[in-house]
């Protein structure tokens, strides 16, 4: 659902932000996209960074901004905010 689809709202949510309520008045919408996820322009809900990546900061605006886990670390579930060390 896009910000412009909400009643009385003229703009898309900015990239890095999401909107999931009616009558939002600002293009920053409901809030910044949380860590571990990204929000493209017009997002109603955050999308989780995929396995093998992580989202270390708020406000990511695309999947390519999710960071690959470095060598020796992994992320086995989507939506991680950090990678963990591989078992020894």
Short mmCIF file of N, CA and C in Angstrom, two decimals:
data_model
loop_
_atom_site.label_atom_id
_atom_site.label_comp_id
_atom_site.label_asym_id
_atom_site.label_seq_id
_atom_site.Cartn_x
_atom_site.Cartn_y
_atom_site.Cartn_z
N UNK A 1 0.86 -1.17 0.00
CA UNK A 1 0.00 0.00 0.00
C UNK A 1 0.90 1.23 0.00
N UNK A 2 0.58 2.18 -0.81
CA UNK A 2 1.38 3.37 -0.91
C UNK A 2 0.77 4.50 -0.10
N UNK A 3 1.62 5.38 0.37
CA UNK A 3 1.20 6.55 1.12
C UNK A 3 0.11 7.29 0.36
N UNK A 4 0.26 7.43 -0.96
CA UNK A 4 -0.72 8.16 -1.75
C UNK A 4 -2.07 7.43 -1.80
N UNK A 5 -2.08 6.11 -1.49
CA UNK A 5 -3.33 5.38 -1.47
C UNK A 5 -4.13 5.62 -0.20
N UNK A 6 -3.46 6.10 0.85
CA UNK A 6 -4.20 6.43 2.07
C UNK A 6 -5.04 7.67 1.81
N UNK A 7 -6.20 7.67 2.36
CA UNK A 7 -7.13 8.78 2.15
C UNK A 7 -6.52 10.10 2.62
N UNK A 8 -6.60 11.12 1.79
CA UNK A 8 -6.13 12.48 2.08
C UNK A 8 -4.61 12.60 2.15
N UNK A 9 -3.86 11.70 1.54
CA UNK A 9 -2.41 11.76 1.60
C UNK A 9 -1.85 11.94 0.19
N UNK A 10 -1.15 13.04 -0.06
CA UNK A 10 -0.71 13.33 -1.41
C UNK A 10 0.65 12.77 -1.83
N UNK A 11 1.44 12.21 -0.93
CA UNK A 11 2.80 11.81 -1.28
C UNK A 11 3.09 10.37 -0.90
N UNK A 12 4.08 9.77 -1.61
CA UNK A 12 4.61 8.47 -1.20
C UNK A 12 5.43 8.68 0.07
N UNK A 13 5.54 7.63 0.88
CA UNK A 13 6.51 7.68 1.97
C UNK A 13 7.89 7.77 1.35
N UNK A 14 8.76 8.52 1.96
CA UNK A 14 10.14 8.59 1.48
C UNK A 14 10.80 7.22 1.56
N UNK A 15 11.79 6.96 0.69
CA UNK A 15 12.57 5.73 0.86
C UNK A 15 13.21 5.73 2.26
N UNK A 16 13.21 4.57 2.90
CA UNK A 16 13.76 4.47 4.25
C UNK A 16 12.72 4.68 5.34
N UNK A 17 11.48 4.97 4.92
CA UNK A 17 10.36 5.17 5.86
C UNK A 17 9.19 4.31 5.43
N UNK A 18 8.27 4.04 6.35
CA UNK A 18 7.08 3.27 6.02
C UNK A 18 5.86 3.93 6.65
N UNK A 19 4.70 3.64 6.07
CA UNK A 19 3.44 4.17 6.58
C UNK A 19 2.40 3.09 6.63
N UNK A 20 1.83 2.87 7.80
CA UNK A 20 0.83 1.81 7.92
C UNK A 20 -0.43 2.26 8.65
N UNK A 21 -0.70 3.55 8.60
CA UNK A 21 -1.95 4.06 9.17
C UNK A 21 -2.58 5.04 8.19
N UNK A 22 -3.82 5.36 8.40
CA UNK A 22 -4.52 6.32 7.54
C UNK A 22 -4.23 7.75 7.94
N UNK A 23 -4.42 8.65 7.01
CA UNK A 23 -4.33 10.10 7.23
C UNK A 23 -2.96 10.57 7.68
N UNK A 24 -1.90 9.95 7.17
CA UNK A 24 -0.55 10.42 7.45
C UNK A 24 -0.35 11.75 6.72
N UNK A 25 0.27 12.69 7.37
CA UNK A 25 0.39 14.03 6.81
C UNK A 25 1.78 14.38 6.31
N UNK A 26 2.80 13.57 6.65
CA UNK A 26 4.17 13.86 6.25
C UNK A 26 4.73 12.70 5.44
N UNK A 27 5.63 12.97 4.49
CA UNK A 27 6.22 11.88 3.72
C UNK A 27 7.21 11.03 4.52
N UNK A 28 7.49 11.41 5.79
CA UNK A 28 8.27 10.53 6.66
C UNK A 28 7.38 9.47 7.28
N UNK A 29 6.09 9.57 7.04
CA UNK A 29 5.10 8.54 7.37
C UNK A 29 5.10 8.14 8.83
N UNK A 30 4.91 6.83 9.09
CA UNK A 30 4.79 6.35 10.46
C UNK A 30 6.11 6.45 11.20
N UNK A 31 7.20 5.99 10.55
CA UNK A 31 8.50 5.97 11.22
C UNK A 31 9.58 5.57 10.23
N UNK A 32 10.83 5.70 10.65
CA UNK A 32 11.96 5.21 9.86
C UNK A 32 11.93 3.69 9.85
N UNK A 33 12.41 3.11 8.78
CA UNK A 33 12.51 1.66 8.68
C UNK A 33 13.45 1.16 9.78
N UNK A 34 13.05 0.14 10.55
CA UNK A 34 13.89 -0.32 11.66
C UNK A 34 15.14 -1.08 11.19
N UNK A 35 16.10 -1.20 12.08
CA UNK A 35 17.30 -2.00 11.80
C UNK A 35 16.88 -3.40 11.39
N UNK A 36 17.65 -4.00 10.49
CA UNK A 36 17.35 -5.35 10.02
C UNK A 36 16.38 -5.39 8.86
N UNK A 37 15.95 -4.22 8.38
CA UNK A 37 14.98 -4.18 7.30
C UNK A 37 15.24 -2.97 6.40
N UNK A 38 14.49 -2.91 5.30
CA UNK A 38 14.57 -1.79 4.38
C UNK A 38 13.17 -1.42 3.92
N UNK A 39 13.00 -0.19 3.49
CA UNK A 39 11.70 0.29 3.03
C UNK A 39 11.90 1.08 1.75
N UNK A 40 11.38 0.57 0.65
CA UNK A 40 11.44 1.30 -0.61
C UNK A 40 10.42 2.43 -0.58
N UNK A 41 10.49 3.32 -1.53
CA UNK A 41 9.55 4.45 -1.62
C UNK A 41 8.12 3.92 -1.61
N UNK A 42 7.29 4.46 -0.76
CA UNK A 42 5.88 4.08 -0.69
C UNK A 42 5.59 2.84 0.12
N UNK A 43 6.54 2.37 0.92
CA UNK A 43 6.33 1.13 1.70
C UNK A 43 5.27 1.30 2.78
N UNK A 44 4.42 0.28 2.90
CA UNK A 44 3.46 0.25 4.01
C UNK A 44 4.04 -0.52 5.19
N UNK A 45 4.92 -1.48 4.90
CA UNK A 45 5.57 -2.27 5.94
C UNK A 45 7.03 -2.50 5.57
N UNK A 46 7.92 -2.59 6.56
CA UNK A 46 9.33 -2.87 6.29
C UNK A 46 9.52 -4.28 5.72
N UNK A 47 10.51 -4.43 4.85
CA UNK A 47 10.91 -5.72 4.29
C UNK A 47 12.21 -6.15 4.99
N UNK A 48 12.29 -7.39 5.40
CA UNK A 48 13.46 -7.87 6.13
C UNK A 48 14.66 -8.06 5.21
N UNK A 49 15.85 -7.70 5.71
CA UNK A 49 17.08 -8.04 5.00
C UNK A 49 17.15 -9.56 4.94
N UNK A 50 17.66 -10.10 3.85
CA UNK A 50 17.65 -11.55 3.64
C UNK A 50 18.74 -12.27 4.45
N UNK A 51 18.63 -13.60 4.51
CA UNK A 51 19.65 -14.43 5.15
C UNK A 51 20.99 -14.12 4.51
N UNK A 52 22.03 -14.13 5.32
CA UNK A 52 23.37 -13.84 4.82
C UNK A 52 23.70 -12.36 4.78
N UNK A 53 22.71 -11.52 5.16
CA UNK A 53 22.91 -10.08 5.22
C UNK A 53 22.39 -9.55 6.54
N UNK A 54 22.65 -8.27 6.80
CA UNK A 54 22.11 -7.65 8.00
C UNK A 54 21.89 -6.17 7.74
N UNK A 55 21.06 -5.55 8.56
CA UNK A 55 20.75 -4.13 8.46
C UNK A 55 21.18 -3.43 9.75
N UNK A 56 22.38 -2.86 9.78
CA UNK A 56 22.92 -2.32 11.02
C UNK A 56 22.35 -0.97 11.47
N UNK A 57 21.64 -0.29 10.58
CA UNK A 57 21.13 1.03 10.92
C UNK A 57 19.67 1.17 10.49
N UNK A 58 18.98 2.13 11.05
CA UNK A 58 17.61 2.45 10.64
C UNK A 58 17.63 3.18 9.30
N UNK A 59 16.53 3.11 8.58
CA UNK A 59 16.34 3.94 7.40
C UNK A 59 16.91 3.41 6.10
N UNK A 60 17.21 2.11 6.02
CA UNK A 60 17.68 1.57 4.74
C UNK A 60 16.55 1.65 3.72
N UNK A 61 16.90 1.94 2.46
CA UNK A 61 15.86 2.17 1.47
C UNK A 61 15.80 1.12 0.36
N UNK A 62 16.70 0.13 0.36
CA UNK A 62 16.63 -0.94 -0.63
C UNK A 62 17.39 -2.16 -0.13
N UNK A 63 17.11 -3.31 -0.75
CA UNK A 63 17.77 -4.56 -0.35
C UNK A 63 19.28 -4.48 -0.56
N UNK A 64 19.73 -3.70 -1.53
CA UNK A 64 21.18 -3.63 -1.78
C UNK A 64 21.91 -2.89 -0.66
N UNK A 65 21.17 -2.17 0.18
CA UNK A 65 21.80 -1.50 1.32
C UNK A 65 21.99 -2.44 2.51
N UNK A 66 21.35 -3.62 2.49
CA UNK A 66 21.61 -4.62 3.51
C UNK A 66 23.04 -5.10 3.28
N UNK A 67 23.79 -5.27 4.36
CA UNK A 67 25.21 -5.56 4.29
C UNK A 67 25.45 -7.06 4.31
N UNK A 68 26.31 -7.56 3.40
CA UNK A 68 26.69 -8.97 3.42
C UNK A 68 27.49 -9.27 4.68
N UNK A 69 27.25 -10.44 5.25
CA UNK A 69 28.04 -10.86 6.41
C UNK A 69 29.50 -11.05 5.96
N UNK A 70 30.44 -10.59 6.77
CA UNK A 70 31.84 -10.76 6.41
C UNK A 70 32.28 -12.23 6.57
N UNK A 71 33.41 -12.55 5.99
CA UNK A 71 33.94 -13.91 6.10
C UNK A 71 34.10 -14.29 7.57
N UNK A 72 33.69 -15.51 7.90
CA UNK A 72 33.79 -15.98 9.28
C UNK A 72 32.56 -15.69 10.12
N UNK A 73 31.57 -15.01 9.52
CA UNK A 73 30.32 -14.71 10.24
C UNK A 73 29.14 -15.09 9.36
N UNK A 74 27.97 -15.27 9.98
CA UNK A 74 26.79 -15.64 9.22
C UNK A 74 25.52 -15.06 9.84
N UNK A 75 24.46 -15.11 9.07
CA UNK A 75 23.13 -14.68 9.49
C UNK A 75 22.16 -15.69 8.88
N UNK A 76 21.64 -16.58 9.70
CA UNK A 76 20.81 -17.67 9.18
C UNK A 76 19.33 -17.33 9.10
N UNK A 77 18.94 -16.16 9.57
CA UNK A 77 17.54 -15.74 9.55
C UNK A 77 17.44 -14.34 8.96
N UNK A 78 16.36 -14.06 8.26
CA UNK A 78 16.16 -12.70 7.75
C UNK A 78 15.91 -11.71 8.89
N UNK A 79 16.21 -10.45 8.64
CA UNK A 79 15.91 -9.40 9.59
C UNK A 79 16.96 -9.19 10.68
N UNK A 80 18.15 -9.70 10.49
CA UNK A 80 19.20 -9.56 11.50
C UNK A 80 19.79 -8.15 11.50
N UNK A 81 20.23 -7.70 12.68
CA UNK A 81 20.89 -6.41 12.79
C UNK A 81 22.41 -6.56 12.89
N UNK A 82 22.88 -7.82 12.98
CA UNK A 82 24.31 -8.12 13.00
C UNK A 82 24.48 -9.59 12.64
N UNK A 83 25.69 -9.94 12.20
CA UNK A 83 26.01 -11.33 11.91
C UNK A 83 26.71 -11.91 13.14
N UNK A 84 26.70 -13.22 13.25
CA UNK A 84 27.35 -13.89 14.37
C UNK A 84 28.52 -14.72 13.85
N UNK A 85 29.47 -14.99 14.73
CA UNK A 85 30.65 -15.75 14.35
C UNK A 85 30.26 -17.19 14.01
N UNK A 86 30.93 -17.73 13.00
CA UNK A 86 30.72 -19.13 12.63
C UNK A 86 31.22 -20.02 13.78
N UNK A 87 30.56 -21.18 13.97
CA UNK A 87 31.03 -22.08 15.02
C UNK A 87 32.45 -22.54 14.75
N UNK A 88 33.19 -22.74 15.81
CA UNK A 88 34.60 -23.17 15.67
C UNK A 88 34.68 -24.64 15.33
#
